[in-house]
């Protein structure tokens, strides 16, 4: 069986110890299993991505002793693929345009007394734009320059396989540091907890969820290794794979590297940047030790 892992950083800041842990883990697991390790630059958000951060990713990973296959996949090269996937969902009437501002969403979601509910993708969208009348997707072109949301209730009736007493069920195999084994969830539960997520943004074609899921499939990734912070997003990825007829890889969500105060590292934590440790004379072996490898 083939074994393909990947590291998929966004070039929006320096890689820190958490990234080092994720990259080394994915790299080592591929090596141990006689597999392949791929790199993907997640630069779909053109405003936040910078060429100098991309270069620093290569420098840091090389310094850590990792090697990966070339050419490296870059999301900015994949807009036609994202458009095709969106078009297929659009033609099945699974998407609708949303013109709500963040303020609109908060106002609508807070009325009457329920308060704003959060899911793995942030505020659960109250559905305001879903009921606006329009032509069926199959009769119009895919709109661009406007946010497109997934009709989750409809998706829940299509995705997964029927199970007595549970509606339709989606599943994936998890081997990471949190909940492990066969993770199963009903599509109705996913719809409830996730809501109508954005699959294409106003400012760029696609979204994190759509692109990550399409790219993993396009790169033939069989084992996704990434942080536990993305565990809850995985149900969204599995649902999208199912809707688009793509394979579901195995997932390994690893523990998060935290600072002295137990806080998860963020891109702006320059103090924990790999570059900083390098400049202070640390060796790649020191970095491995620091993250417990
Ligand atoms: N690009 C994402 C990040 O930098 C990771 C996406 C993933 O591993 O699925 O956090
Ligand atoms: Zn809206």
XYZ file of C-alpha atoms and ligand atoms in Angstrom:
304
model
C 0.000 0.000 0.000
C 1.299 3.460 -0.787
C 1.954 5.866 2.048
C 1.984 9.569 1.238
C 2.137 12.366 3.823
C 2.414 16.108 3.413
C 3.214 19.318 5.213
C 1.023 22.225 4.110
C 2.163 25.532 5.589
C 0.731 28.946 4.710
C 3.448 31.501 3.824
C 1.948 34.132 6.100
C 4.639 34.244 8.759
C 7.646 32.391 10.140
C 7.444 28.673 10.889
C 7.601 28.048 14.620
C 8.272 24.990 16.778
C 4.735 23.720 16.205
C 5.312 23.698 12.458
C 8.675 22.003 12.928
C 7.010 19.245 14.938
C 4.279 18.784 12.327
C 6.697 18.744 9.391
C 9.208 16.377 11.033
C 6.441 14.011 12.137
C 4.892 13.842 8.658
C 8.346 13.426 7.103
C 9.480 10.704 9.522
C 6.249 8.744 9.282
C 6.562 8.671 5.498
C 10.172 7.496 5.787
C 9.360 4.802 8.356
C 6.643 3.460 6.092
C 8.681 3.516 2.914
C 6.431 6.255 1.628
C 6.676 9.750 0.171
C 6.691 13.150 1.836
C 5.203 16.094 -0.045
C 5.166 19.806 0.581
C 2.345 22.137 -0.330
C 2.369 25.913 -0.099
C -1.066 27.095 1.011
C -0.972 30.538 -0.538
C -4.615 30.742 -1.595
C -5.005 33.946 0.418
C -2.937 36.228 -1.827
C -3.224 39.222 0.473
C -1.649 37.472 3.441
C 0.874 35.292 1.604
C 4.355 36.692 0.944
C 7.171 35.306 -1.246
C 9.710 35.941 1.503
C 7.778 33.725 3.916
C 7.597 31.022 1.261
C 11.376 31.198 0.802
C 11.880 31.012 4.535
C 9.727 27.865 4.680
C 12.083 26.159 2.212
C 15.158 27.389 4.087
C 13.886 26.298 7.497
C 12.739 22.861 6.333
C 15.990 22.228 4.513
C 17.948 23.295 7.572
C 15.852 20.845 9.647
C 17.151 18.119 7.344
C 13.890 17.384 5.580
C 13.620 16.656 1.881
C 10.532 16.627 -0.260
C 9.515 15.962 -3.813
C 9.545 18.737 -6.401
C 7.822 20.535 -7.968
C 6.065 21.748 -4.856
C 2.311 22.211 -5.160
C 1.182 25.795 -4.701
C -2.470 26.639 -4.199
C -2.182 29.787 -6.276
C -1.605 27.510 -9.305
C -4.756 25.524 -8.674
C -7.577 28.007 -9.157
C -8.929 26.195 -12.259
C -9.301 22.999 -10.197
C -11.057 24.872 -7.400
C -13.355 26.467 -9.954
C -14.234 23.059 -11.457
C -15.148 21.619 -8.074
C -17.230 24.683 -7.200
C -18.932 24.481 -10.571
C -19.914 20.884 -10.015
C -21.384 21.705 -6.587
C -23.065 24.812 -8.019
C -24.710 22.817 -10.798
C -26.061 20.386 -8.231
C -27.626 23.367 -6.437
C -25.454 22.707 -3.380
C -24.123 26.281 -3.197
C -25.709 29.681 -2.820
C -24.269 33.204 -2.911
C -24.060 35.054 0.391
C -23.632 38.802 0.642
C -23.741 39.041 4.434
C -21.106 41.038 6.257
C -19.691 39.708 9.513
C -21.908 42.240 11.308
C -25.029 40.966 9.451
C -24.210 37.421 10.495
C -23.685 38.327 14.143
C -26.910 40.378 14.210
C -28.961 37.636 12.566
C -27.415 34.907 14.671
C -28.055 36.765 17.931
C -31.766 37.194 17.270
C -33.991 36.456 19.102
C -32.312 35.088 22.261
C -30.237 32.148 21.180
C -26.976 33.995 20.975
C -24.215 33.353 18.503
C -23.292 29.667 18.129
C -19.783 28.607 17.170
C -18.768 25.570 15.145
C -15.419 24.348 13.800
C -15.581 27.030 11.115
C -16.468 29.908 13.407
C -19.937 31.404 13.823
C -22.636 29.058 12.570
C -24.269 30.897 9.681
C -27.946 31.654 10.407
C -28.947 30.891 6.806
C -30.115 34.391 5.874
C -29.154 34.206 2.189
C -30.145 30.566 1.651
C -33.806 31.383 1.158
C -33.351 34.228 -1.323
C -35.037 33.158 -4.524
C -32.853 32.543 -7.527
C -32.514 30.435 -10.604
C -31.332 26.877 -10.015
C -27.517 26.642 -10.178
C -27.701 24.403 -13.228
C -29.226 27.269 -15.230
C -26.712 29.977 -14.400
C -22.939 30.406 -14.454
C -20.879 29.964 -11.312
C -20.781 33.415 -9.680
C -17.385 34.825 -8.724
C -16.524 37.758 -6.507
C -19.203 36.763 -4.037
C -19.062 34.296 -1.140
C -20.589 30.894 -1.881
C -21.970 28.783 0.933
C -22.697 25.059 1.051
C -26.341 24.069 1.528
C -25.528 21.874 4.478
C -29.016 20.474 5.055
C -29.114 19.311 1.452
C -25.562 17.948 1.618
C -26.526 16.012 4.751
C -29.180 14.194 2.758
C -26.718 13.131 0.061
C -23.358 12.470 1.742
C -22.435 9.374 3.735
C -24.183 6.024 3.901
C -27.560 5.332 5.508
C -27.492 3.673 8.920
C -30.567 2.477 10.823
C -31.484 4.995 13.513
C -28.659 7.398 12.665
C -29.648 8.885 9.340
C -26.602 9.039 7.064
C -23.132 8.474 8.489
C -19.626 9.596 7.498
C -16.464 8.124 8.949
C -12.692 8.361 8.906
C -9.812 6.576 10.609
C -7.840 8.558 13.172
C -4.509 7.520 14.696
C -3.403 10.746 16.408
C -3.022 12.009 19.959
C -6.716 12.719 20.610
C -9.705 10.477 19.960
C -8.590 7.501 17.842
C -10.098 4.662 15.845
C -12.997 4.839 13.439
C -14.588 8.264 13.960
C -18.222 8.196 12.874
C -20.675 11.032 12.697
C -24.149 11.460 11.266
C -24.427 14.013 8.491
C -27.378 15.615 10.327
C -25.125 16.166 13.334
C -22.439 17.673 11.109
C -24.988 19.997 9.492
C -26.160 21.120 12.916
C -22.694 21.723 14.331
C -21.066 23.219 11.243
C -23.784 25.072 9.356
C -23.595 26.512 5.841
C -19.849 27.080 5.497
C -18.200 29.293 2.916
C -16.595 27.245 0.104
C -15.572 30.201 -2.038
C -14.709 33.631 -0.759
C -15.611 37.032 -2.031
C -11.944 38.025 -2.337
C -10.620 34.761 -3.794
C -11.888 31.599 -5.395
C -12.118 28.705 -2.965
C -11.698 28.467 0.797
C -9.412 26.709 3.237
C -11.718 23.666 3.495
C -12.269 23.279 -0.228
C -8.656 23.725 -1.277
C -7.099 21.548 1.437
C -9.443 18.708 0.626
C -8.974 18.979 -3.152
C -5.196 19.309 -2.845
C -4.828 16.277 -0.579
C -6.756 14.262 -3.150
C -4.782 15.687 -6.093
C -1.467 14.933 -4.377
C -2.598 11.400 -3.565
C -2.084 11.972 0.163
C -2.967 8.769 2.019
C -2.081 9.920 5.555
C -2.782 13.483 6.666
C -0.543 14.453 9.592
C -1.458 17.801 11.175
C -2.276 19.460 14.490
C -5.202 18.594 16.753
C -6.544 22.111 16.160
C -7.804 20.812 12.805
C -9.491 17.667 14.157
C -12.939 19.300 14.209
C -12.517 20.569 10.644
C -11.930 17.020 9.409
C -15.639 16.141 9.347
C -16.071 19.006 6.860
C -13.277 17.651 4.679
C -14.708 14.125 4.765
C -18.142 15.451 3.854
C -16.720 17.373 0.893
C -14.694 14.340 -0.255
C -17.889 12.346 -0.156
C -19.894 14.917 -2.130
C -17.193 15.095 -4.809
C -16.430 11.381 -4.959
C -12.861 11.741 -3.652
C -11.070 9.272 -1.362
C -10.819 9.874 2.385
C -7.239 9.571 3.676
C -6.305 8.354 7.142
C -5.819 11.184 9.655
C -3.257 11.680 12.383
C -3.917 14.817 14.430
C -0.936 15.355 16.691
C -0.636 17.166 20.007
C 0.025 20.907 19.823
C 3.271 22.492 20.889
C 2.635 25.083 23.579
C 4.636 27.866 25.166
C 5.667 28.097 28.826
C 2.177 29.328 29.734
C 0.462 26.437 27.995
C -0.675 28.663 25.161
C -0.719 27.270 21.645
C 1.945 28.812 19.405
C 0.738 31.241 16.758
C 2.348 32.679 13.632
C 3.122 35.904 15.461
C 5.118 34.058 18.154
C 8.419 35.158 16.726
C 10.133 34.060 19.917
C 9.447 30.454 18.935
C 10.332 30.868 15.262
C 12.682 28.224 13.888
C 14.701 31.048 12.344
C 15.228 32.585 15.772
C 16.538 29.341 17.272
C 18.810 28.917 14.256
C 20.254 32.373 14.727
C 20.847 31.641 18.392
C 22.944 28.626 17.451
C 20.515 25.740 18.003
C 20.977 22.597 15.896
C 18.243 20.628 14.133
C 18.719 17.955 16.816
C 18.011 20.611 19.473
C 14.748 21.475 17.704
C 13.748 17.810 17.610
C 14.473 17.570 21.350
C 12.529 20.758 22.072
C 9.382 19.318 20.526
C 9.854 15.935 22.166
C 11.023 13.919 19.181
N -2.245 25.558 5.874
C -2.740 25.166 7.152
C -1.974 25.879 8.251
O -0.982 26.499 8.002
C -2.645 23.668 7.386
C -3.648 22.921 6.603
C -3.699 21.428 6.890
O -2.699 20.852 7.354
O -4.715 20.826 6.617
O -2.370 25.835 9.387
Zn -25.641 35.869 3.614
